[in-house]
Coordinates of C-alpha atoms and ligand atoms in Angstrom, one line a residue:
M176 CA 101.9 92.8 118.3
R177 CA 102.1 90.7 115.2
V178 CA 104.1 92.0 112.2
V179 CA 103.4 90.7 108.7
S180 CA 104.8 91.9 105.4
G181 CA 105.7 90.6 101.9
I182 CA 107.8 91.4 98.9
Q183 CA 107.3 90.3 95.3
P184 CA 110.1 88.1 94.0
T185 CA 110.6 89.9 90.8
G186 CA 114.1 91.2 89.9
N187 CA 116.6 92.4 92.4
L188 CA 116.1 93.9 95.8
H189 CA 116.7 97.6 95.3
L190 CA 117.5 100.5 97.6
G191 CA 113.8 101.5 97.7
N192 CA 112.6 98.1 99.0
Y193 CA 115.6 97.9 101.4
L194 CA 115.2 101.4 103.0
G195 CA 111.4 101.6 102.6
A196 CA 110.6 98.2 104.0
I197 CA 113.3 95.7 104.8
V198 CA 115.2 97.8 107.3
Q199 CA 112.0 98.1 109.2
W200 CA 111.4 94.3 109.0
V201 CA 114.9 93.7 110.4
K202 CA 114.3 96.1 113.3
M203 CA 110.9 94.7 114.1
Q204 CA 112.1 91.2 114.5
Q205 CA 113.8 92.2 117.7
E206 CA 110.5 93.5 119.1
A207 CA 107.6 91.5 117.9
E208 CA 106.5 88.2 116.4
C209 CA 107.2 88.6 112.7
L210 CA 106.1 86.8 109.5
F211 CA 107.8 87.8 106.2
F212 CA 107.1 86.2 102.9
L213 CA 107.9 86.2 99.2
A214 CA 104.7 87.2 97.4
D215 CA 105.1 84.7 94.6
L216 CA 101.3 84.4 94.1
H217 CA 101.3 88.2 93.5
A218 CA 104.3 87.9 91.1
V219 CA 102.4 85.5 88.8
T220 CA 99.7 88.1 88.1
I221 CA 102.0 89.2 85.4
F222 CA 103.6 86.5 83.2
N223 CA 106.9 85.2 84.3
S224 CA 108.6 82.1 82.9
P225 CA 108.5 79.2 85.4
D226 CA 112.3 79.0 85.5
Q227 CA 112.5 82.7 86.2
M228 CA 110.0 82.4 89.0
R229 CA 112.0 79.6 90.7
T230 CA 115.2 81.6 90.4
N231 CA 113.5 84.8 91.6
V232 CA 112.0 83.2 94.7
R233 CA 115.3 81.7 95.8
E234 CA 117.3 84.9 95.0
M235 CA 114.9 87.2 96.9
A236 CA 114.9 84.8 99.9
A237 CA 118.8 85.0 99.9
A238 CA 118.6 88.8 99.5
L239 CA 116.3 89.1 102.5
I240 CA 118.5 86.9 104.7
A241 CA 121.6 88.8 103.6
S242 CA 119.8 92.0 104.6
G243 CA 119.3 90.7 108.1
V244 CA 116.0 88.9 108.1
D245 CA 116.8 86.0 110.4
P246 CA 114.9 82.8 109.8
D247 CA 115.4 81.8 113.4
K248 CA 113.7 85.0 114.7
S249 CA 111.1 85.5 112.0
V250 CA 109.0 83.1 110.0
L251 CA 110.2 83.4 106.4
F252 CA 108.4 81.6 103.6
N253 CA 106.9 81.8 100.2
Q254 CA 103.2 82.4 99.9
A255 CA 102.5 79.6 97.4
R256 CA 103.6 77.0 100.0
V257 CA 100.8 78.2 102.4
P258 CA 97.5 77.6 100.5
A259 CA 95.6 79.4 103.3
H260 CA 96.5 82.7 101.6
A261 CA 94.8 81.8 98.3
E262 CA 91.8 80.2 100.1
L263 CA 91.1 83.2 102.3
A264 CA 91.6 85.5 99.3
W265 CA 88.7 83.7 97.6
L266 CA 86.4 84.2 100.6
L267 CA 87.4 87.9 100.7
N268 CA 86.8 88.3 97.0
C269 CA 83.2 87.9 98.0
T270 CA 83.4 90.7 100.5
A271 CA 85.5 93.2 98.5
R272 CA 83.5 95.4 96.2
I273 CA 84.3 96.1 92.6
G274 CA 84.1 99.8 93.2
W275 CA 86.8 99.6 95.9
L276 CA 89.2 97.8 93.5
N277 CA 88.4 100.2 90.7
R278 CA 90.0 102.9 92.9
M279 CA 93.4 101.1 93.3
T280 CA 96.1 103.3 91.8
Q281 CA 98.6 100.5 91.5
F282 CA 96.3 98.6 89.1
K283 CA 95.8 101.7 87.1
D284 CA 99.5 102.3 86.9
K285 CA 100.4 98.8 85.9
A286 CA 97.5 98.3 83.5
G287 CA 97.9 101.7 81.8
K288 CA 95.7 101.8 78.7
N289 CA 95.6 98.0 78.4
R290 CA 93.1 97.3 81.2
E291 CA 91.1 94.8 79.3
G292 CA 94.2 92.8 78.5
M293 CA 95.3 92.4 82.1
S294 CA 94.8 89.2 84.1
I295 CA 92.0 88.9 86.6
G296 CA 94.7 88.2 89.1
L297 CA 96.2 91.6 88.7
Y298 CA 92.9 93.2 89.3
A299 CA 92.2 91.1 92.4
Y300 CA 95.7 91.4 93.6
P301 CA 94.9 93.7 96.5
V302 CA 92.4 91.2 97.9
L303 CA 95.1 88.6 98.1
Q304 CA 97.2 91.1 99.8
A305 CA 94.4 91.7 102.3
A306 CA 94.3 87.9 102.9
D307 CA 98.1 87.9 103.5
V308 CA 97.8 90.0 106.5
L309 CA 94.3 89.2 107.8
I310 CA 95.1 85.4 107.8
Y311 CA 97.7 86.0 110.6
Q312 CA 95.7 88.6 112.5
A313 CA 98.5 91.1 111.8
T314 CA 98.5 94.2 113.9
H315 CA 101.3 96.0 112.0
V316 CA 102.4 95.9 108.4
P317 CA 105.8 97.6 107.7
V318 CA 105.7 98.9 104.0
G319 CA 106.8 101.7 101.8
E320 CA 104.4 104.6 101.1
D321 CA 103.2 103.0 97.8
Q322 CA 101.4 100.2 99.7
K323 CA 99.3 102.5 101.9
Q324 CA 96.2 102.3 99.7
H325 CA 96.3 98.5 99.7
L326 CA 96.5 98.4 103.5
E327 CA 93.5 100.7 103.7
L328 CA 91.6 98.4 101.5
A329 CA 92.6 95.4 103.8
R330 CA 91.1 97.3 106.7
D331 CA 87.9 98.0 104.8
I332 CA 87.6 94.4 103.8
A333 CA 88.2 93.2 107.4
E334 CA 85.6 95.6 108.7
K335 CA 82.9 94.7 106.2
F336 CA 83.5 91.0 106.7
N337 CA 83.2 91.4 110.5
T338 CA 80.0 93.5 110.1
D339 CA 78.4 91.3 107.5
F340 CA 78.9 88.1 109.4
G341 CA 78.5 89.6 112.9
T342 CA 81.9 88.5 114.1
D343 CA 85.1 90.0 115.5
L344 CA 87.3 87.6 113.5
F345 CA 89.6 89.9 111.7
T346 CA 92.1 92.3 113.4
L347 CA 92.3 95.7 111.6
P348 CA 96.0 96.0 110.5
A349 CA 97.9 99.3 110.7
A350 CA 100.4 100.2 108.0
M351 CA 103.8 101.2 109.4
I352 CA 105.3 103.7 107.1
A353 CA 108.4 105.3 108.5
G354 CA 111.5 107.3 108.0
P355 CA 113.0 109.6 105.3
A356 CA 113.0 106.7 102.8
A357 CA 109.3 105.7 102.8
R358 CA 109.3 106.7 99.2
V359 CA 112.7 106.4 97.5
M360 CA 112.5 108.0 94.0
S361 CA 114.2 107.0 90.7
L362 CA 117.8 108.4 90.3
R363 CA 116.8 109.6 86.8
D364 CA 113.4 111.2 87.6
G365 CA 112.5 112.6 91.0
S366 CA 108.8 112.3 90.3
A367 CA 108.8 108.5 89.7
K368 CA 109.4 105.9 92.5
M369 CA 112.5 103.7 92.4
S370 CA 111.1 100.5 90.9
K371 CA 112.1 97.0 89.7
S372 CA 110.1 97.6 86.6
D373 CA 111.8 100.8 85.4
P374 CA 113.5 99.8 82.1
S375 CA 116.6 101.9 83.0
D376 CA 118.9 100.1 85.5
M377 CA 120.5 103.5 86.1
S378 CA 117.3 104.6 87.9
R379 CA 117.9 102.3 90.8
I380 CA 120.6 100.9 93.1
N381 CA 120.4 97.1 93.3
L382 CA 121.6 95.4 96.4
T383 CA 123.7 93.2 94.0
D384 CA 125.5 96.2 92.4
D385 CA 129.2 96.3 92.9
A386 CA 131.0 99.3 94.4
D387 CA 131.9 100.9 91.0
T388 CA 128.3 100.5 89.7
I389 CA 126.8 102.1 92.8
A390 CA 129.3 105.0 92.6
Q391 CA 128.6 105.5 88.9
K392 CA 124.8 105.5 89.4
I393 CA 125.1 108.1 92.1
R394 CA 127.5 110.2 90.1
K395 CA 125.1 110.2 87.1
A396 CA 122.0 110.7 89.2
K397 CA 119.9 113.7 88.1
T398 CA 120.3 116.7 90.2
D399 CA 120.1 120.5 89.9
P400 CA 122.8 123.2 89.9
E401 CA 121.9 124.7 93.3
P402 CA 123.9 124.1 96.5
L403 CA 122.2 122.2 99.3
P404 CA 120.1 124.3 101.7
A405 CA 120.1 124.3 105.5
T406 CA 116.6 123.0 106.0
M407 CA 114.2 120.4 104.7
E408 CA 111.5 122.9 103.7
E409 CA 113.9 124.6 101.3
L410 CA 114.1 121.3 99.4
D411 CA 110.5 121.8 98.2
G412 CA 110.4 121.9 94.5
R413 CA 113.7 120.0 94.2
P414 CA 112.6 116.4 94.1
E415 CA 115.9 114.9 93.0
A416 CA 117.9 116.8 95.7
R417 CA 115.3 115.8 98.3
N418 CA 115.6 112.1 97.2
L419 CA 119.4 112.0 97.5
V420 CA 119.4 113.7 100.9
G421 CA 116.6 111.3 102.1
I422 CA 118.7 108.3 101.0
Y423 CA 121.7 109.7 102.8
A424 CA 119.7 110.2 106.0
A425 CA 118.1 106.7 105.8
L426 CA 121.5 105.0 105.3
S427 CA 123.3 107.0 108.0
G428 CA 120.4 106.8 110.4
E429 CA 120.4 110.6 110.8
S430 CA 117.6 113.1 110.3
V431 CA 117.3 115.0 107.0
N432 CA 117.9 118.2 108.9
H433 CA 121.0 116.8 110.5
V434 CA 122.4 115.8 107.1
L435 CA 121.6 119.2 105.7
G436 CA 123.3 120.8 108.7
H437 CA 126.5 119.0 107.5
F438 CA 126.2 119.7 103.8
A439 CA 124.4 123.1 103.6
G440 CA 126.0 125.4 101.1
Q441 CA 127.8 122.6 99.3
G442 CA 127.0 121.5 95.8
F443 CA 126.4 118.0 94.5
G444 CA 130.1 117.8 93.5
A445 CA 130.8 117.4 97.2
F446 CA 127.6 115.6 98.3
K447 CA 127.5 112.8 95.7
P448 CA 130.9 111.3 96.5
A449 CA 130.0 111.3 100.2
L450 CA 126.7 109.6 99.4
A451 CA 128.4 107.0 97.1
E452 CA 130.9 106.1 99.8
L453 CA 128.1 105.8 102.4
A454 CA 126.0 103.6 100.1
V455 CA 128.9 101.4 99.1
E456 CA 130.0 100.9 102.7
S457 CA 126.4 100.2 103.9
L458 CA 125.6 97.7 101.1
R459 CA 129.0 95.9 101.0
P460 CA 128.2 93.4 103.8
I461 CA 124.8 92.6 102.3
T462 CA 126.2 92.0 98.8
T463 CA 129.0 89.8 100.2
R464 CA 126.6 87.7 102.2
Y465 CA 124.1 87.5 99.3
N466 CA 126.8 86.1 97.0
E467 CA 127.7 83.4 99.5
L468 CA 124.1 82.4 100.0
R469 CA 122.4 82.6 96.6
E470 CA 123.8 79.4 95.1
D471 CA 122.9 77.3 98.1
H472 CA 119.5 76.2 96.9
A473 CA 119.2 73.4 99.4
A474 CA 119.7 75.7 102.4
I475 CA 117.3 78.3 101.1
D476 CA 114.6 75.7 100.2
A477 CA 114.9 74.2 103.6
I478 CA 114.4 77.6 105.3
L479 CA 111.4 78.3 103.2
V480 CA 109.8 74.9 103.7
K481 CA 110.2 75.2 107.5
G482 CA 108.9 78.7 107.5
A483 CA 105.8 77.6 105.5
E484 CA 105.0 74.9 108.0
K485 CA 105.1 77.4 110.8
A486 CA 103.1 79.9 108.9
A487 CA 100.4 77.3 107.9
A488 CA 100.0 76.4 111.5
K489 CA 99.4 80.0 112.5
A490 CA 97.0 80.6 109.6
A491 CA 94.8 77.5 110.1
P492 CA 92.6 78.8 113.0
T493 CA 91.7 82.0 111.3
L494 CA 90.8 80.3 108.0
K495 CA 88.6 77.8 109.9
R496 CA 86.8 80.6 111.6
A497 CA 86.3 82.4 108.3
Y498 CA 84.6 79.4 106.7
E499 CA 82.5 78.9 109.8
A500 CA 81.5 82.6 110.0
M501 CA 80.2 82.3 106.4
G502 CA 78.2 79.2 107.1
L503 CA 80.4 77.0 104.9
F504 CA 80.9 73.3 105.7
R505 CA 84.6 72.3 105.4
Ligands
TYM68 P1 107.0 95.3 96.4 O1 107.5 93.9 96.1 O2 106.7 96.2 95.2 O3 107.9 96.0 97.4 C1 108.3 95.5 98.7 C2 108.3 96.6 99.7 O4 109.2 97.6 99.3 C3 108.5 98.9 99.4 N1 109.0 99.7 98.3 C4 109.5 101.0 98.4 N2 109.7 101.7 99.5 C5 110.2 102.9 99.4 N3 110.5 103.5 98.2 C6 110.4 102.7 97.0 N4 110.7 103.2 95.8 C7 109.8 101.4 97.1 N5 109.5 100.4 96.2 C8 109.0 99.4 96.9 C9 107.1 98.5 99.2 O5 106.2 99.5 99.7 C10 107.0 97.2 99.9 O6 106.8 97.5 101.3 N6 102.1 94.3 97.0 C11 103.4 94.3 97.7 C12 103.8 93.0 98.3 C13 102.9 92.4 99.2 C14 102.6 92.8 100.5 C15 101.6 91.9 101.1 C16 103.1 93.8 101.4 C17 102.0 91.3 99.0 N7 101.3 91.1 100.1 C18 101.1 92.0 102.3 C19 102.6 93.9 102.7 C20 101.6 93.0 103.1 C21 104.5 94.7 96.7 O7 104.3 94.5 95.5 O8 105.6 95.2 97.2

């Protein structure tokens, strides 16, 4: 079992990233060989100032470590330090079909009506993501629900490459999408996912928010006037209520039905303070550790450099075989 996953170093780590992906990463590192990276080459598909990029990479690395990603157990690095990702992505650009990329909903969402004005990198983004996992022969990729389509594309690319070149080089990776928080929604709109790019900071809980801010965001979260029901099915058609209950379940480690068993018949006047307390208590140790770590650039850089060396060594054999399979001299 080899686990590989990445996160874009753009803005803060928020509760969606944390519950949808990072909690799984932390769990997996007890059970399997793990590689986790900052997808800085993905982040530059949209313009970021160089200073902002440098800050974001270090801060996201600190946030992951504060969340429990242990650089002694997992290989933690930033993608740009391991050129094999970009190299394999080029080879895979020649396998991936334009028609496949045209179906990617994330590109459509990000480009909106301005498709022609987007970078080629944003369009080819899912091919780089395929390279990220295929280069390490990943078997499992823990991600939130929104990355499912990209992982399916990675499998399609791997399969076509293997068929075209008559090889068994690439392992087909499986997406690991788990738990009640695989898709955490915005606190302001139950139909939009919680996201770093939402202009309203009230829509998300950042792992850097202080206790008062977290409590305020939950107090102001959009809800409905009905009391909570006894079963999950009865939350259908109530996306905001479902989201808050899902967050509670993920933070407490209980099932959604168990949470409802406790709160059935009560309104949000009772539920929200309980959720706020749970969120504050769960995130407090992470925020404390993050604030200790984030200014220590030397320590963070050393961790990422060491991680990149290990990752590069693991990537090299697959890259070599990919060139050979295609008949390229290198
Ligand atoms: P990114 O940086 O948007 O998000 C990192 C991880 O957090 C998950 N996530 C969520 N989960 C639940 N609810 C939400 N509201 C929510 N928002 C984000 C994402 O699903 C993801 O697991 N393209 C990827 C980064 C990437 C990658 C990879 C992932 C690059 N290469 C290879 C896996 C394997 C991205 O932009 O994730």
